[in-house]
C-alpha cells in the first residue's frame, strides 16, 4: 500500500483564486487536474507538496470551442476521454487518436489535456518507490547527483512521454498560460526544452489555461502511432505524430513528423519531413519516398535506455511506426497501435 | 482532517478523513466497503475501479474530497441499486459474471464488473472489441479473460433478447440466491 504525503487540499472557484493560492504558497503548493500522474508520483515520494490546489472548479479551464478563424480552443481541464470523441476534434485525427490511446479507459475519464501537455518526464530510474530509489542512491532528476542512463551524464535525459505533445506540435498548437505576471502565449514548439528535469518552459505559479489549434487545411491528413508493451494503460515506448496537407493532385505540403518517448523533448524528424514535402502520393515513386522517410527518421532518432523497453528495439521500431503512421494518415485511417 | 460529504451507492454519507486520503482509502478504511480492492495502488491494475457519475474511475488515485457532490457506485451498491430500480436479485452484470464463472481468485472482479457495467450502460449490445477496449484497464492474472468477455456478451444479449453466441459456463438451472 502506497500512502500519499500529508497535504491540505484547496478548491478555488476562479482562475484568479487558483493563481493567488499558487503565488502565496510558492514551492509548497502544486496544482492538480486529473491527478492520474501526480498522485502516483506523490505516492512514490517524487513530489511532497504541503498544499494541493484542485483545478476542478475553475470555470476558465473548462470547455471546447471553435475559434473565429475556424480553429479550436480546448480548455486545459478537458478530459482525455471527452477529447477523443469530441466532434470538433475529429477534424484533427492525430489529436483525437493520440488522446484515445493515452493510458487506459479509467485514466482517460479523469486525466486531462492540460495534465498531459504538462506531464512530468519519465525514466525507469525515477518512476519508482522511494525505497527503490534510495537503494540506488537516487538519480539526477530527484535527490541524487548521478545519472543511471548515461554514465557520467550531467544532464537528465528522462523521456517526454505525453502522447498529445507530438500531436499538438504537428498541428502548430499555441498554449495559453496564466501566471502571477499575467497571461502569455507560447507555441508548443518553444514550450518543450531538452531538459529531463523540467522539460517545459513553465514559470513559477503558472497554469496552462487552454490549447489553441489553427484551422485545418481542406486536405488535412494526420494520424498517430503508439508503441507500448500492452495495448492499454502503458505510457508510450515510442510515439509518432504525422500531419500534412494533400492537394487535389495528391501532392504533400506542410508535412510534419514528430517522434516522442525518445529523450526529454519530442523530436521533429527534419530530414524525413524534407523528403515528404512536395512528394507526389499518386506517383509510382511514392513507395520509395516512404522508405526514404522511414530511414531518415531512424537515422535521426536515438532512443536512450531511459524508459522500460530495449532501446535498440525501440530504435528499430521508429521506421516501422513512421511507415505505418504515414500510410494511416494518407488513407485517413489510424490510430496505429495494437491490442 | 476534513468532513467529507459523499454520496455512496445512493446514500448520503458524512465521514471524517485526512485531505490526502484517496477515495479507495475512505471506502475501505472509513466506510468498511472492502469490495473495492486495493491492488497496485498506483493506477495500473484497475482493481479499485468504482463508478463516479456512472463513469469508471480508479479510486486509488482519486482524492476522496474530489468525489464530493458526485454519485459514487461501488460493487456493494449494484444489488441494492438494481432492486431499488424495481429489479430482482443481483445486478444482471453480477449475475452474468456468476453464471459464466468469470473469476478465479476474485480480486479483480469488482473492478471488472464495474467497468463492464459502465460499458453496458453506455452501449446496449457491445461487440467483443468494445468489451476488450472497455476492460483494457482491468488486469486479471487468473482467468485469461475468456469467461469475462463471455459474461459481458451474455448480459447484453439477455437484456436485448438475443441469443448469446457462446454458451454460459454454468448450467441455466443452477440455484441462485436472490
Coordinates of C-alpha atoms in Angstrom, one line a residue:
Chain A
X1 CA 0.0 0.0 0.0
X2 CA 1.3 3.4 -1.0
X3 CA 0.4 6.4 1.1
X4 CA 0.2 10.0 -0.1
X5 CA 2.2 12.6 1.8
X6 CA 0.1 14.8 4.1
X7 CA -1.2 17.9 2.4
X8 CA -4.2 20.2 2.5
X9 CA -6.5 20.3 -0.5
X10 CA -7.9 23.6 -1.7
X11 CA -10.7 24.0 -4.3
X12 CA -10.5 27.6 -5.7
X13 CA -13.5 28.6 -7.9
X14 CA -11.8 31.0 -10.3
X15 CA -8.6 31.2 -12.2
X16 CA -7.5 34.3 -10.2
X17 CA -8.1 32.5 -6.9
X18 CA -6.1 29.5 -8.1
X19 CA -3.2 31.7 -9.2
X20 CA -3.3 33.6 -5.9
X21 CA -3.0 30.4 -3.9
X22 CA -0.1 29.2 -6.0
X23 CA 1.6 32.6 -5.7
X24 CA 1.1 32.7 -1.9
X25 CA 2.4 29.2 -1.2
X26 CA 5.1 29.1 -3.9
X27 CA 7.1 25.8 -4.0
X28 CA 4.9 24.3 -1.2
X29 CA 1.8 24.2 -3.5
X30 CA 1.1 22.1 -6.6
X31 CA -1.9 22.3 -8.9
X32 CA -3.8 19.1 -9.5
X33 CA -6.0 18.5 -12.6
X34 CA -7.0 14.8 -13.0
X35 CA -4.1 13.7 -10.8
X36 CA -3.6 10.5 -12.7
X37 CA 0.2 11.1 -12.9
X38 CA 0.6 13.5 -10.0
X39 CA -1.0 11.1 -7.4
X40 CA 1.2 8.1 -8.3
X41 CA 4.2 10.4 -8.3
X42 CA 3.3 11.7 -4.9
X43 CA 2.9 8.2 -3.7
X44 CA 6.4 7.5 -4.9
X45 CA 7.7 10.5 -2.9
X46 CA 8.6 12.4 -6.1
X47 CA 6.6 15.4 -5.0
X48 CA 5.8 16.3 -1.5
X49 CA 3.6 19.4 -1.6
X50 CA 2.1 20.9 1.6
X51 CA -0.9 22.2 -0.4
X52 CA -2.6 20.7 -3.4
X53 CA -4.7 23.1 -5.4
X54 CA -7.5 21.4 -7.3
X55 CA -8.4 23.0 -10.7
X56 CA -11.7 21.0 -10.9
X57 CA -13.9 24.0 -10.0
X58 CA -12.0 26.7 -12.1
X59 CA -14.5 27.5 -14.9
X60 CA -12.0 29.3 -17.1
X61 CA -10.2 25.9 -17.7
X62 CA -13.2 24.1 -19.0
X63 CA -14.8 23.9 -22.4
X64 CA -14.0 23.3 -26.0
X65 CA -15.0 26.0 -28.5
X66 CA -14.4 26.8 -32.2
X67 CA -12.4 30.0 -32.7
X68 CA -13.3 32.8 -35.1
X69 CA -10.6 31.7 -37.6
X70 CA -12.1 28.2 -37.8
X71 CA -9.6 26.7 -35.3
X72 CA -10.2 25.1 -31.9
X73 CA -9.6 26.3 -28.3
X74 CA -9.6 23.5 -25.8
X75 CA -9.7 24.2 -22.1
X76 CA -6.9 22.6 -20.1
X77 CA -9.4 20.6 -17.9
X78 CA -11.0 18.8 -20.9
X79 CA -10.8 15.1 -20.1
X80 CA -8.9 12.9 -22.5
X81 CA -12.0 10.6 -22.8
X82 CA -14.1 13.6 -24.0
X83 CA -11.4 15.0 -26.1
X84 CA -11.0 11.7 -28.0
X85 CA -14.7 11.6 -29.0
X86 CA -15.4 15.4 -29.3
X87 CA -17.0 16.1 -32.7
X88 CA -14.8 19.2 -33.4
X89 CA -11.6 17.3 -32.5
X90 CA -12.3 14.7 -35.2
X91 CA -11.1 17.3 -37.8
X92 CA -7.6 16.7 -36.3
X93 CA -7.3 12.9 -36.4
X94 CA -3.8 13.0 -34.9
X95 CA -5.1 14.6 -31.7
X96 CA -8.2 12.6 -31.3
X97 CA -6.2 9.4 -31.9
X98 CA -3.4 10.3 -29.5
X99 CA -6.0 11.1 -26.8
X100 CA -7.8 7.8 -27.4
X101 CA -4.5 5.9 -26.8
X102 CA -3.4 7.6 -23.6
X103 CA -3.2 5.2 -20.6
X104 CA -6.4 3.1 -20.1
X105 CA -10.2 3.9 -20.0
X106 CA -10.5 4.8 -16.3
X107 CA -7.5 7.1 -16.5
X108 CA -8.8 8.9 -19.6
X109 CA -12.1 9.6 -17.8
X110 CA -10.2 11.7 -15.2
X111 CA -6.9 12.7 -16.9
X112 CA -7.0 16.0 -18.8
X113 CA -5.4 17.5 -21.9
X114 CA -3.7 20.1 -19.7
X115 CA -2.3 17.4 -17.5
X116 CA -1.0 15.5 -20.5
X117 CA 0.7 18.6 -22.0
X118 CA 2.2 19.4 -18.6
X119 CA 3.2 15.7 -17.9
X120 CA 6.4 15.1 -16.0
X121 CA 9.1 13.3 -17.9
X122 CA 9.6 9.6 -17.2
X123 CA 12.5 7.3 -16.5
X124 CA 12.9 3.8 -15.2
X125 CA 15.3 5.1 -12.6
X126 CA 12.8 7.9 -11.5
X127 CA 9.3 6.5 -11.6
X128 CA 9.9 4.1 -8.7
X129 CA 9.1 4.0 -5.0
X130 CA 11.2 6.0 -2.5
X131 CA 12.6 2.7 -1.1
X132 CA 13.7 1.6 -4.6
X133 CA 15.3 4.9 -5.5
X134 CA 17.0 5.2 -2.1
X135 CA 18.7 1.8 -2.5
X136 CA 20.4 3.1 -5.7
X137 CA 21.4 6.4 -4.2
X138 CA 18.8 8.3 -6.2
X139 CA 19.4 9.9 -9.6
X140 CA 19.9 13.3 -11.2
X141 CA 16.2 14.1 -11.6
X142 CA 15.4 13.6 -7.9
X143 CA 17.5 13.8 -4.8
X144 CA 20.8 12.5 -6.4
X145 CA 23.8 13.5 -8.4
X146 CA 24.3 10.5 -10.7
X147 CA 22.6 9.6 -14.0
X148 CA 22.0 5.8 -14.3
X149 CA 21.0 6.2 -18.0
X150 CA 24.1 8.0 -19.3
X151 CA 27.1 7.1 -17.1
X152 CA 28.8 10.3 -16.0
X153 CA 25.9 12.2 -17.6
X154 CA 25.3 15.7 -16.2
X155 CA 22.1 16.4 -18.0
X156 CA 18.9 14.5 -17.2
X157 CA 17.5 12.5 -20.2
X158 CA 14.2 11.4 -18.8
X159 CA 11.7 10.9 -21.6
X160 CA 8.9 13.1 -22.8
X161 CA 6.0 10.6 -22.5
X162 CA 2.9 12.6 -23.4
X163 CA 1.1 11.5 -26.5
X164 CA -0.7 14.8 -27.1
X165 CA 2.6 16.7 -27.2
X166 CA 3.8 15.4 -30.6
X167 CA 0.3 15.5 -31.9
X168 CA -0.1 19.2 -30.9
X169 CA 3.4 20.0 -32.2
X170 CA 2.4 18.6 -35.6
X171 CA -0.7 20.8 -35.6
X172 CA 1.1 24.0 -34.7
X173 CA -0.7 24.5 -31.4
X174 CA -0.3 27.5 -29.2
X175 CA -0.6 27.3 -25.4
X176 CA -2.3 30.0 -23.3
X177 CA -0.7 30.3 -19.9
X178 CA -1.6 32.4 -16.9
X179 CA 0.6 33.3 -14.0
X180 CA 1.4 35.8 -11.4
X181 CA 2.9 38.1 -14.0
X182 CA -0.2 37.9 -16.2
X183 CA -1.2 35.9 -19.2
X184 CA 1.1 34.9 -22.0
X185 CA 1.1 32.7 -25.1
X186 CA 3.8 30.3 -26.3
X187 CA 3.9 28.0 -29.3
X188 CA 4.1 24.4 -28.2
X189 CA 7.4 24.1 -30.2
X190 CA 9.1 26.6 -28.0
X191 CA 7.4 25.3 -24.8
X192 CA 9.3 21.9 -24.7
X193 CA 13.0 22.1 -23.9
X194 CA 15.6 19.3 -23.9
X195 CA 16.0 19.0 -20.1
X196 CA 14.6 15.9 -18.4
X197 CA 14.3 17.5 -15.0
X198 CA 11.7 20.0 -16.2
X199 CA 11.1 19.8 -20.0
X200 CA 8.6 22.7 -20.0
X201 CA 9.1 26.4 -20.2
X202 CA 6.8 27.0 -17.3
X203 CA 7.4 29.7 -14.7
X204 CA 6.7 29.7 -11.0
X205 CA 3.0 29.7 -10.2
X206 CA 1.9 29.4 -13.9
X207 CA -1.1 27.4 -15.1
X208 CA -2.0 26.2 -18.6
X209 CA -5.4 27.6 -19.4
X210 CA -6.1 26.4 -22.9
X211 CA -4.6 24.9 -26.0
X212 CA -5.4 26.6 -29.4
X213 CA -5.1 24.8 -32.7
X214 CA -5.3 26.6 -36.1
X215 CA -7.9 25.7 -38.6
X216 CA -7.1 22.5 -40.6
X217 CA -6.5 22.9 -44.3
X218 CA -9.0 21.4 -46.6
X219 CA -6.8 18.5 -47.4
X220 CA -5.5 17.9 -43.9
X221 CA -4.4 14.4 -43.2
X222 CA -2.9 13.2 -39.9
X223 CA -2.6 10.1 -37.7
X224 CA -0.9 8.9 -34.5
X225 CA 1.0 5.7 -33.9
X226 CA 1.9 4.4 -30.5
X227 CA 4.2 1.5 -29.5
X228 CA 3.8 0.1 -26.0
X229 CA 4.1 -3.2 -24.2
X230 CA 0.4 -3.7 -23.7
X231 CA -2.4 -2.3 -25.8
X232 CA -3.6 -0.2 -22.9
X233 CA -2.5 1.5 -19.6
X234 CA 1.1 1.9 -20.6
X235 CA 3.0 5.1 -21.4
X236 CA 4.5 5.1 -25.0
X237 CA 7.7 3.3 -25.7
X238 CA 7.5 5.3 -28.9
X239 CA 5.0 7.7 -30.3
X240 CA 4.8 9.0 -33.9
X241 CA 2.6 12.0 -34.9
X242 CA 2.3 12.6 -38.7
X243 CA 0.4 15.5 -40.3
X244 CA 0.3 17.0 -43.8
X245 CA -2.0 18.7 -46.3
X246 CA -2.8 16.9 -49.5
X247 CA -3.8 18.9 -52.6
X248 CA -6.2 17.8 -55.3
X249 CA -3.3 16.3 -57.3
X250 CA -2.2 14.2 -54.3
X251 CA 0.9 16.3 -53.6
X252 CA 2.0 16.7 -49.9
X253 CA 2.5 20.2 -48.4
X254 CA 3.1 21.4 -44.8
X255 CA 4.3 18.0 -43.8
X256 CA 5.3 17.4 -40.1
X257 CA 6.6 14.3 -38.4
X258 CA 7.2 14.3 -34.6
X259 CA 8.6 11.3 -32.7
X260 CA 8.3 11.1 -28.9
X261 CA 9.4 9.0 -25.9
X262 CA 13.0 9.0 -27.0
X263 CA 14.5 11.8 -25.0
X264 CA 13.4 14.8 -22.9
X265 CA 11.8 16.6 -25.7
X266 CA 9.7 15.3 -28.6
X267 CA 11.9 15.1 -31.7
X268 CA 10.9 16.7 -35.0
X269 CA 12.3 14.4 -37.8
X270 CA 13.5 17.3 -40.0
X271 CA 15.2 15.3 -42.8
X272 CA 12.3 13.0 -43.1
X273 CA 9.9 16.0 -43.3
X274 CA 12.1 17.5 -46.1
X275 CA 11.7 14.3 -48.1
X276 CA 8.0 14.2 -47.5
X277 CA 7.4 17.8 -48.5
X278 CA 6.2 18.1 -52.1
X279 CA 6.1 14.3 -52.6
X280 CA 3.5 13.1 -55.1
X281 CA 1.5 10.4 -53.3
X282 CA -0.2 9.3 -56.6
X283 CA 3.1 8.6 -58.4
X284 CA 4.8 5.3 -58.6
X285 CA 7.8 6.7 -56.8
X286 CA 5.9 7.2 -53.5
X287 CA 6.8 3.8 -52.1
X288 CA 10.5 4.8 -52.4
X289 CA 9.7 8.1 -50.7
X290 CA 8.1 6.3 -47.7
X291 CA 11.1 4.1 -47.4
X292 CA 13.5 7.1 -47.5
X293 CA 11.3 9.0 -45.0
X294 CA 11.4 6.0 -42.6
X295 CA 15.2 5.6 -43.0
X296 CA 15.8 9.3 -42.4
X297 CA 13.6 9.2 -39.2
X298 CA 15.5 6.2 -37.9
X299 CA 18.8 7.9 -38.5
X300 CA 17.8 11.0 -36.5
X301 CA 16.1 9.1 -33.6
X302 CA 18.3 7.8 -30.9
X303 CA 16.2 6.2 -28.0
X304 CA 18.1 6.0 -24.7
X305 CA 17.7 3.3 -22.1
X306 CA 15.7 5.8 -20.0
X307 CA 12.2 4.1 -20.1
X308 CA 11.4 0.4 -20.0
X309 CA 11.8 -1.5 -23.3
X310 CA 15.0 -2.2 -25.0
X311 CA 16.3 1.0 -26.6
X312 CA 17.7 -0.7 -29.7
X313 CA 14.3 -2.4 -30.3
X314 CA 12.6 1.0 -29.9
X315 CA 15.0 2.4 -32.5
X316 CA 14.2 -0.3 -34.9
X317 CA 10.5 0.4 -34.4
X318 CA 11.0 4.0 -35.5
X319 CA 10.9 3.3 -39.3
X320 CA 8.1 0.7 -38.8
X321 CA 5.9 3.1 -36.9
X322 CA 6.8 6.0 -39.2
X323 CA 5.8 4.0 -42.2
X324 CA 2.5 2.7 -40.7
X325 CA 1.5 6.1 -39.4
X326 CA 2.3 7.8 -42.7
X327 CA 0.2 5.3 -44.5
X328 CA -2.6 5.6 -42.0
X329 CA -2.7 9.4 -42.4
X330 CA -2.8 9.0 -46.2
X331 CA -5.6 6.5 -46.0
X332 CA -7.5 8.6 -43.4
X333 CA -7.1 5.7 -41.1
X334 CA -5.4 5.1 -37.8
X335 CA -4.5 5.1 -35.0
X336 CA -1.6 2.7 -35.4
X337 CA -1.4 0.5 -32.3
X338 CA -2.1 -3.0 -31.1
X339 CA -4.4 -4.5 -28.6
Chain B
X1 CA -8.8 16.1 8.9
X2 CA -11.9 17.3 7.0
X3 CA -15.5 16.4 6.9
X4 CA -16.5 14.8 3.6
X5 CA -20.0 14.7 2.3
X6 CA -20.1 11.8 -0.1
X7 CA -22.9 10.1 -2.0
X8 CA -22.1 6.4 -1.9
X9 CA -24.5 3.9 -3.6
X10 CA -27.4 6.3 -3.2
X11 CA -26.8 7.1 0.4
X12 CA -25.5 10.4 1.7
X13 CA -22.6 9.8 4.0
X14 CA -20.7 12.2 6.2
X15 CA -17.2 11.0 7.1
X16 CA -14.1 12.5 8.6
X17 CA -10.8 11.7 6.8
X18 CA -7.5 13.5 6.1
X19 CA -7.5 15.5 2.9
X20 CA -4.6 13.5 1.4
X21 CA -6.7 10.2 1.6
X22 CA -7.8 8.7 -1.7
X23 CA -11.4 7.6 -2.3
X24 CA -10.2 3.9 -2.1
X25 CA -8.8 4.5 1.4
X26 CA -12.0 6.3 2.6
X27 CA -14.2 3.5 1.2
X28 CA -12.1 0.7 2.7
X29 CA -10.8 2.1 6.0
X30 CA -13.6 4.6 7.0
X31 CA -16.7 3.1 5.5
X32 CA -15.8 -0.6 5.6
X33 CA -16.7 -1.0 1.9
X34 CA -13.9 -3.5 1.2
X35 CA -15.4 -4.8 -2.0
X36 CA -13.3 -2.1 -3.7
X37 CA -9.9 -3.7 -3.9
X38 CA -6.5 -2.0 -3.3
X39 CA -4.2 -3.7 -5.9
X40 CA -1.2 -1.9 -7.3
X41 CA -2.4 1.3 -5.5
X42 CA -0.9 3.5 -8.2
X43 CA -3.4 3.4 -11.1
X44 CA -2.2 0.5 -13.1
X45 CA -4.3 -2.6 -12.4
X46 CA -8.0 -1.5 -12.3
X47 CA -8.9 -3.5 -9.1
X48 CA -10.0 -0.3 -7.3
X49 CA -12.4 0.8 -10.1
X50 CA -15.6 2.5 -8.9
X51 CA -18.2 4.5 -10.9
X52 CA -18.3 8.2 -10.4
X53 CA -21.4 9.7 -12.1
X54 CA -21.6 6.4 -14.0
X55 CA -18.1 6.5 -15.4
X56 CA -15.3 4.1 -14.4
X57 CA -12.6 5.8 -12.3
X58 CA -9.6 4.4 -10.3
X59 CA -10.3 5.2 -6.7
X60 CA -6.7 4.5 -5.6
X61 CA -5.5 7.7 -7.3
X62 CA -8.7 9.8 -6.9
X63 CA -8.7 12.1 -3.9
X64 CA -11.7 11.4 -1.8
X65 CA -12.6 15.1 -1.5
X66 CA -12.8 15.5 -5.2
X67 CA -15.7 12.9 -5.3
X68 CA -17.9 15.2 -3.2
X69 CA -21.1 16.3 -4.9
X70 CA -20.9 13.3 -7.2
X71 CA -22.6 9.9 -7.3
X72 CA -20.2 7.1 -6.3
X73 CA -21.1 3.5 -7.0
X74 CA -19.1 0.6 -5.6
X75 CA -19.6 -3.1 -6.1
X76 CA -21.7 -3.2 -2.8
X77 CA -24.2 -0.8 -4.4
X78 CA -25.1 -2.8 -7.5
X79 CA -27.6 -5.2 -6.0
X80 CA -29.4 -2.6 -3.8
X81 CA -29.5 -0.1 -6.7
X82 CA -30.8 -2.7 -9.0
X83 CA -33.5 -3.7 -6.5
X84 CA -34.4 0.0 -5.8
X85 CA -35.0 0.4 -9.5
X86 CA -37.5 -2.4 -9.4
X87 CA -35.2 -5.3 -10.3
X88 CA -35.0 -8.7 -8.6
X89 CA -31.9 -10.4 -7.3
X90 CA -28.5 -9.0 -8.0
X91 CA -27.5 -6.7 -10.9
X92 CA -27.7 -8.6 -14.2
X93 CA -24.0 -7.9 -14.8
X94 CA -23.1 -9.6 -11.5
X95 CA -25.5 -12.5 -12.3
X96 CA -23.9 -13.0 -15.7
X97 CA -20.3 -13.0 -14.2
X98 CA -21.6 -15.6 -11.7
X99 CA -23.2 -17.8 -14.4
X100 CA -20.3 -17.6 -16.7
X101 CA -17.7 -18.4 -14.0
X102 CA -15.9 -15.2 -14.9
X103 CA -13.5 -15.3 -12.0
X104 CA -10.9 -17.4 -10.2
X105 CA -9.4 -15.7 -7.2
X106 CA -11.9 -12.9 -7.5
X107 CA -9.6 -10.0 -6.7
X108 CA -10.1 -8.2 -10.0
X109 CA -13.8 -8.9 -10.1
X110 CA -15.3 -5.8 -8.5
X111 CA -13.4 -3.6 -10.9
X112 CA -14.2 -5.9 -13.9
X113 CA -17.9 -5.8 -13.1
X114 CA -18.0 -2.1 -12.6
X115 CA -16.1 -1.4 -15.9
X116 CA -18.5 -3.8 -17.6
X117 CA -21.5 -2.1 -16.0
X118 CA -20.3 1.3 -17.3
X119 CA -19.9 -0.2 -20.8
X120 CA -23.3 -1.9 -20.8
X121 CA -25.0 1.3 -19.6
X122 CA -23.5 3.2 -22.5
X123 CA -23.6 0.6 -25.3
X124 CA -26.6 -1.6 -25.4
X125 CA -25.0 -4.5 -27.3
X126 CA -21.2 -4.1 -27.3
X127 CA -19.1 -6.0 -29.7
X128 CA -16.3 -8.1 -28.3
X129 CA -13.9 -5.4 -29.5
X130 CA -15.9 -2.8 -27.5
X131 CA -15.7 -5.1 -24.4
X132 CA -11.9 -5.6 -24.8
X133 CA -11.3 -1.9 -25.1
X134 CA -13.6 -1.0 -22.2
X135 CA -12.0 -3.6 -19.9
X136 CA -8.4 -3.0 -21.1
X137 CA -7.7 -1.0 -17.9
X138 CA -8.6 -4.0 -15.7
X139 CA -5.9 -6.7 -15.2
X140 CA -6.7 -10.3 -14.3
X141 CA -3.9 -12.7 -13.5
X142 CA -6.1 -15.9 -13.4
X143 CA -8.8 -16.2 -15.9
X144 CA -7.3 -15.4 -19.3
X145 CA -10.3 -13.1 -19.7
X146 CA -12.3 -15.6 -21.8
X147 CA -15.3 -16.0 -19.4
X148 CA -15.2 -12.3 -18.6
X149 CA -16.0 -11.3 -22.2
X150 CA -18.5 -14.2 -22.4
X151 CA -20.2 -12.8 -19.3
X152 CA -20.5 -9.3 -20.9
X153 CA -21.9 -10.7 -24.1
X154 CA -24.4 -12.8 -22.1
X155 CA -25.6 -9.8 -20.0
X156 CA -26.0 -7.7 -23.2
X157 CA -27.8 -10.5 -25.1
X158 CA -30.1 -11.3 -22.2
X159 CA -31.2 -7.7 -21.9
X160 CA -31.7 -7.3 -25.7
X161 CA -33.5 -10.6 -26.0
X162 CA -30.8 -12.0 -28.3
X163 CA -29.1 -15.4 -28.2
X164 CA -25.5 -15.3 -26.9
X165 CA -23.0 -16.8 -29.4
X166 CA -21.2 -18.6 -26.6
X167 CA -22.7 -20.9 -24.1
X168 CA -22.7 -20.0 -20.4
X169 CA -20.2 -21.7 -18.2
X170 CA -22.8 -22.7 -15.5
X171 CA -26.0 -24.6 -16.3
X172 CA -29.0 -22.4 -16.6
X173 CA -30.7 -24.4 -13.8
X174 CA -28.1 -23.5 -11.2
X175 CA -29.5 -22.3 -7.9
X176 CA -29.2 -18.6 -7.3
X177 CA -29.5 -16.8 -4.1
X178 CA -31.6 -13.7 -4.7

